[in-house]
CSV table of C-alpha atoms and ligand atoms in Angstrom, one decimal:
chain,number,residue,atom,x,y,z
S,3,MET,CA,115.6,-46.9,87.2
S,4,ILE,CA,118.3,-48.8,85.4
S,5,ILE,CA,118.6,-48.1,81.7
S,6,ALA,CA,120.6,-50.4,79.3
S,7,ASN,CA,121.9,-48.3,76.3
S,8,TRP,CA,123.2,-50.8,73.7
S,9,LYS,CA,124.3,-48.0,71.3
S,10,MET,CA,125.2,-49.6,67.9
S,11,ASN,CA,125.6,-53.1,69.2
S,12,GLY,CA,123.7,-56.4,69.0
S,13,SER,CA,121.9,-58.7,66.6
S,14,LYS,CA,118.5,-60.5,66.7
S,15,LYS,CA,120.1,-63.4,68.4
S,16,LEU,CA,121.8,-61.3,71.1
S,17,VAL,CA,118.6,-59.3,71.7
S,18,LYS,CA,116.6,-62.6,72.2
S,19,ASP,CA,119.3,-64.2,74.4
S,20,TRP,CA,119.6,-61.0,76.5
S,21,ILE,CA,115.8,-60.6,77.1
S,22,ASP,CA,115.4,-64.4,77.8
S,23,SER,CA,118.2,-64.2,80.3
S,24,ILE,CA,116.9,-61.0,82.0
S,25,THR,CA,113.5,-62.6,82.3
S,26,LYS,CA,114.9,-65.7,84.0
S,27,ASP,CA,117.3,-63.9,86.3
S,28,ILE,CA,115.7,-60.6,87.2
S,29,GLU,CA,112.5,-60.0,89.1
S,30,ILE,CA,111.8,-56.5,87.9
S,31,ASN,CA,110.6,-54.4,90.7
S,32,PRO,CA,108.0,-51.7,89.9
S,33,GLY,CA,110.0,-49.3,92.1
S,34,LYS,CA,113.2,-49.9,90.0
S,35,ASP,CA,112.2,-49.7,86.4
S,36,CYS,CA,114.4,-51.6,84.0
S,37,ILE,CA,114.5,-50.0,80.5
S,38,PHE,CA,116.1,-51.6,77.5
S,39,CYS,CA,117.3,-49.3,74.6
S,40,PRO,CA,118.4,-51.6,71.7
S,41,PRO,CA,119.3,-50.2,68.3
S,42,ILE,CA,116.2,-48.9,66.7
S,43,CYS,CA,116.1,-51.7,64.1
S,44,TYR,CA,115.5,-54.2,66.9
S,45,ILE,CA,112.8,-52.3,68.7
S,46,ASP,CA,109.9,-54.2,67.1
S,47,TYR,CA,111.6,-57.6,67.6
S,48,SER,CA,112.4,-56.7,71.2
S,49,ARG,CA,108.8,-55.7,71.9
S,50,ARG,CA,107.5,-59.1,70.6
S,51,ILE,CA,109.9,-61.0,72.8
S,52,ILE,CA,109.1,-58.8,75.8
S,53,ASN,CA,105.4,-59.4,75.2
S,54,GLU,CA,105.9,-63.2,75.1
S,55,HIS,CA,107.7,-63.1,78.5
S,56,ASP,CA,105.4,-60.5,80.1
S,57,ASN,CA,108.3,-59.4,82.3
S,58,ASN,CA,107.8,-55.7,82.9
S,59,LEU,CA,110.9,-54.8,80.9
S,60,LYS,CA,110.3,-51.3,79.4
S,61,LEU,CA,111.5,-50.3,76.0
S,62,GLY,CA,113.3,-47.2,75.0
S,63,SER,CA,114.5,-45.8,71.6
S,64,GLN,CA,118.0,-44.4,71.0
S,65,LYS,CA,116.6,-42.2,68.3
S,66,ILE,CA,113.8,-39.8,67.3
S,67,ASP,CA,113.7,-37.1,64.7
S,68,THR,CA,112.9,-33.4,64.9
S,69,LEU,CA,110.1,-33.3,62.3
S,70,ILE,CA,106.6,-34.6,62.5
S,71,HIS,CA,104.1,-35.1,59.7
S,72,ALA,CA,106.8,-34.0,57.2
S,73,PRO,CA,108.2,-35.6,54.0
S,74,PHE,CA,111.5,-36.8,55.5
S,75,THR,CA,113.1,-39.9,54.0
S,76,GLY,CA,114.5,-42.1,56.8
S,77,GLY,CA,112.6,-40.1,59.5
S,78,LEU,CA,111.4,-41.6,62.7
S,79,SER,CA,108.5,-40.0,64.6
S,80,ALA,CA,107.3,-40.2,68.2
S,81,GLU,CA,104.1,-41.7,66.9
S,82,MET,CA,106.0,-44.6,65.3
S,83,LEU,CA,107.9,-45.2,68.4
S,84,VAL,CA,104.7,-45.4,70.5
S,85,ASP,CA,103.2,-47.7,67.8
S,86,LEU,CA,106.2,-50.0,68.3
S,87,GLY,CA,105.7,-50.1,72.1
S,88,CYS,CA,108.4,-47.7,73.2
S,89,GLN,CA,107.8,-45.8,76.4
S,90,TYR,CA,111.1,-43.9,76.6
S,91,VAL,CA,113.5,-42.2,74.2
S,92,ILE,CA,117.1,-41.0,74.7
S,93,ILE,CA,117.6,-37.5,73.4
S,94,GLY,CA,120.8,-35.4,73.3
S,95,HIS,CA,123.3,-38.1,73.9
S,96,SER,CA,126.8,-36.6,73.5
S,97,GLU,CA,127.6,-39.1,70.7
S,98,GLN,CA,124.7,-37.7,68.7
S,99,ARG,CA,125.3,-34.1,69.7
S,100,MET,CA,128.9,-34.5,68.3
S,101,ASN,CA,128.4,-36.7,65.3
S,102,LEU,CA,125.1,-35.4,64.1
S,103,HIS,CA,125.9,-31.8,65.1
S,104,GLU,CA,122.6,-31.5,67.0
S,105,THR,CA,121.7,-27.9,67.9
S,106,ASN,CA,119.6,-26.7,70.9
S,107,LEU,CA,116.8,-26.1,68.4
S,108,ASP,CA,116.9,-29.7,67.2
S,109,LEU,CA,116.8,-31.0,70.8
S,110,SER,CA,114.0,-28.7,71.7
S,111,SER,CA,111.9,-30.0,68.7
S,112,LYS,CA,112.6,-33.6,69.8
S,113,LEU,CA,111.5,-32.9,73.3
S,114,LYS,CA,108.3,-31.3,72.0
S,115,ASN,CA,107.5,-34.3,69.8
S,116,THR,CA,107.8,-36.7,72.8
S,117,LYS,CA,105.5,-34.6,74.9
S,118,GLU,CA,102.8,-34.7,72.2
S,119,MET,CA,102.9,-38.5,72.1
S,120,ASP,CA,103.4,-39.2,75.8
S,121,LEU,CA,106.9,-40.7,75.4
S,122,LYS,CA,109.2,-40.2,78.3
S,123,PRO,CA,112.4,-38.4,77.2
S,124,ILE,CA,115.8,-39.3,78.8
S,125,PHE,CA,117.6,-36.1,78.2
S,126,CYS,CA,121.4,-36.4,78.3
S,127,ILE,CA,123.7,-33.6,79.3
S,128,GLY,CA,127.3,-33.4,80.2
S,129,GLU,CA,130.6,-31.5,79.9
S,130,SER,CA,133.7,-32.4,77.9
S,131,LEU,CA,137.0,-32.9,79.6
S,132,GLU,CA,138.2,-29.6,78.3
S,133,GLN,CA,135.2,-27.8,79.7
S,134,LYS,CA,135.7,-29.5,83.1
S,135,ASN,CA,139.3,-28.5,83.2
S,136,SER,CA,138.4,-24.9,82.3
S,137,ASN,CA,135.9,-24.9,85.3
S,138,ILE,CA,132.9,-24.1,83.2
S,139,THR,CA,131.0,-27.4,83.8
S,140,LYS,CA,128.0,-25.6,85.4
S,141,GLU,CA,127.7,-23.0,82.7
S,142,VAL,CA,127.8,-25.7,80.1
S,143,LEU,CA,125.1,-27.7,81.9
S,144,ASN,CA,123.0,-24.7,82.5
S,145,GLU,CA,123.0,-23.9,78.7
S,146,GLN,CA,122.1,-27.5,77.9
S,147,LEU,CA,119.2,-27.4,80.4
S,148,GLU,CA,117.8,-24.2,78.9
S,149,VAL,CA,116.5,-26.3,76.0
S,150,ILE,CA,113.8,-27.8,78.3
S,151,GLU,CA,110.8,-25.6,78.4
S,152,ARG,CA,109.2,-25.0,81.7
S,153,GLU,CA,106.0,-27.1,81.0
S,154,TYR,CA,108.1,-30.1,80.2
S,155,ILE,CA,110.4,-30.1,83.2
S,156,GLN,CA,108.3,-32.5,85.2
S,157,GLU,CA,108.2,-35.0,82.3
S,158,VAL,CA,111.9,-35.2,81.6
S,159,ILE,CA,114.4,-37.6,83.0
S,160,ILE,CA,117.8,-36.0,83.0
S,161,ALA,CA,120.8,-38.3,82.4
S,162,TYR,CA,124.0,-36.6,83.6
S,163,GLU,CA,126.8,-38.1,81.5
S,164,PRO,CA,130.1,-36.4,81.7
S,165,VAL,CA,131.6,-36.8,78.2
S,166,TRP,CA,135.0,-37.7,79.6
S,167,ALA,CA,133.4,-40.6,81.5
S,168,ILE,CA,131.6,-42.3,78.6
S,169,GLY,CA,133.2,-45.5,77.5
S,170,THR,CA,136.5,-44.5,79.1
S,171,GLY,CA,136.5,-46.7,82.2
S,172,GLN,CA,136.8,-43.5,84.2
S,173,ASN,CA,133.6,-42.8,86.1
S,174,ALA,CA,133.0,-39.5,87.9
S,175,GLU,CA,133.8,-39.6,91.7
S,176,ILE,CA,130.7,-39.8,93.9
S,177,SER,CA,131.3,-36.4,95.5
S,178,TYR,CA,131.4,-34.8,92.0
S,179,ILE,CA,128.3,-36.7,90.9
S,180,ASN,CA,126.5,-35.5,94.1
S,181,GLU,CA,127.5,-31.9,93.5
S,182,ILE,CA,126.4,-31.9,89.9
S,183,HIS,CA,123.1,-33.7,90.4
S,184,ALA,CA,122.2,-31.3,93.1
S,185,PHE,CA,123.0,-28.4,90.8
S,186,ILE,CA,120.9,-29.9,88.0
S,187,LYS,CA,117.9,-30.4,90.3
S,188,GLN,CA,118.2,-26.9,91.8
S,189,THR,CA,118.5,-25.3,88.4
S,190,LEU,CA,115.3,-26.9,87.1
S,191,GLN,CA,113.4,-26.3,90.3
S,192,ASN,CA,114.4,-22.6,90.2
S,193,LYS,CA,113.2,-22.5,86.6
S,194,ILE,CA,109.7,-23.5,87.6
S,195,LYS,CA,109.8,-22.0,91.1
S,196,SER,CA,108.8,-25.3,92.7
S,197,SER,CA,110.5,-28.0,94.7
S,198,ILE,CA,109.0,-30.8,92.7
S,199,GLN,CA,111.0,-34.0,92.4
S,200,ILE,CA,113.4,-34.0,89.4
S,201,SER,CA,114.8,-37.4,88.3
S,202,VAL,CA,118.5,-37.3,87.4
S,203,VAL,CA,120.3,-40.6,86.5
S,204,TYR,CA,124.0,-40.9,86.1
S,205,GLY,CA,125.8,-42.5,83.1
S,206,GLY,CA,129.5,-42.9,82.2
S,207,SER,CA,131.5,-46.0,82.8
S,208,VAL,CA,129.1,-47.6,85.3
S,209,ASN,CA,130.2,-51.1,86.0
S,210,LEU,CA,129.9,-53.9,88.6
S,211,ASP,CA,132.4,-52.3,90.9
S,212,ASN,CA,131.1,-48.8,91.1
S,213,CYS,CA,127.3,-49.1,90.5
S,214,LYS,CA,126.3,-49.6,94.1
S,215,GLU,CA,128.2,-46.5,95.5
S,216,ILE,CA,126.7,-44.3,92.7
S,217,TYR,CA,123.2,-45.7,92.8
S,218,CYS,CA,123.0,-45.5,96.6
S,219,SER,CA,123.5,-41.7,96.7
S,220,ASP,CA,120.4,-39.6,97.6
S,221,GLN,CA,121.1,-37.4,94.6
S,222,VAL,CA,121.1,-40.3,92.1
S,223,ASP,CA,117.8,-41.6,90.7
S,224,GLY,CA,119.1,-44.3,88.5
S,225,LEU,CA,121.8,-45.4,86.1
S,226,LEU,CA,122.3,-45.2,82.3
S,227,ILE,CA,124.6,-48.1,81.4
S,228,GLY,CA,126.3,-48.5,78.1
S,229,GLY,CA,129.1,-51.1,77.8
S,230,ALA,CA,128.3,-53.0,81.0
S,231,SER,CA,124.7,-53.5,79.9
S,232,LEU,CA,125.6,-55.7,76.8
S,233,ASN,CA,126.4,-58.8,78.8
S,234,SER,CA,123.2,-60.1,80.4
S,235,GLU,CA,125.1,-61.7,83.3
S,236,THR,CA,126.8,-58.4,84.2
S,237,PHE,CA,123.7,-56.4,83.8
S,238,THR,CA,121.7,-58.9,85.9
S,239,LYS,CA,124.3,-58.7,88.7
S,240,ILE,CA,124.1,-54.9,88.6
S,241,TYR,CA,120.3,-54.7,88.7
S,242,ASN,CA,120.1,-57.3,91.4
S,243,MET,CA,122.8,-55.7,93.5
S,244,LEU,CA,121.0,-52.4,93.8
P,83,PGA,P1,129.2,-46.4,79.1
P,83,PGA,O1,128.2,-45.6,78.2
P,83,PGA,O2,128.5,-47.0,80.2
P,83,PGA,O3,129.8,-47.4,78.1
P,83,PGA,O4,130.3,-45.4,79.5
P,83,PGA,C1,127.1,-44.8,78.8
P,83,PGA,C2,126.3,-44.1,77.8
P,83,PGA,O5,126.9,-43.6,76.8
P,83,PGA,O6,125.1,-44.0,77.9
């Protein structure tokens, strides 16, 4: 699966041009899902354009709130996202963990809300540079993974995004990605005492030059792409190359 995370970028015109261009240049393969995560204010507009094109592009939200059926000004529920035609939602991105001070309890509520509405969570985890340099990456990831309750493990897509690789142009080396993805899969399999398949996608400075090597690894089940997904030509080349 290839996920385009637009973060806080775009406009109605850019969204339309991007979807038009993807429809023209990408034959979306059911074995390689293509998931578009625009800013939440463009979700409904994106859904309308996708429906006009009937192109198999899936839609994901960058946001969901912890509460359901509560008086919460500005809140966004799983039910609303499904109503808008979202199939996926990004949860626990490091930019939100940091800027919104999200706790494990918040993330756990968000995961629970998705489960109740049949939305697929893309759950982001990753260590900071300081944590990597202190050799505590696996402890950090282990703690982040603890939020996922046993009964949700099969539903969740994990996005391993080392914080030091996001938006820096410095992707993790393939040997490091392989080691960490294997660790994540093993940790979750141990938790449910089963060898079921766990999907782990990689994110962090994926671009045209490094996408193939990362995607081709047996340990990598997809890519979460920020900056390089904004330009439809670049994104098309990445999707078509894999
Ligand atoms: P990047 O962002 O590809 O620009 O590093 C990835 C992400 O934050 O999801």
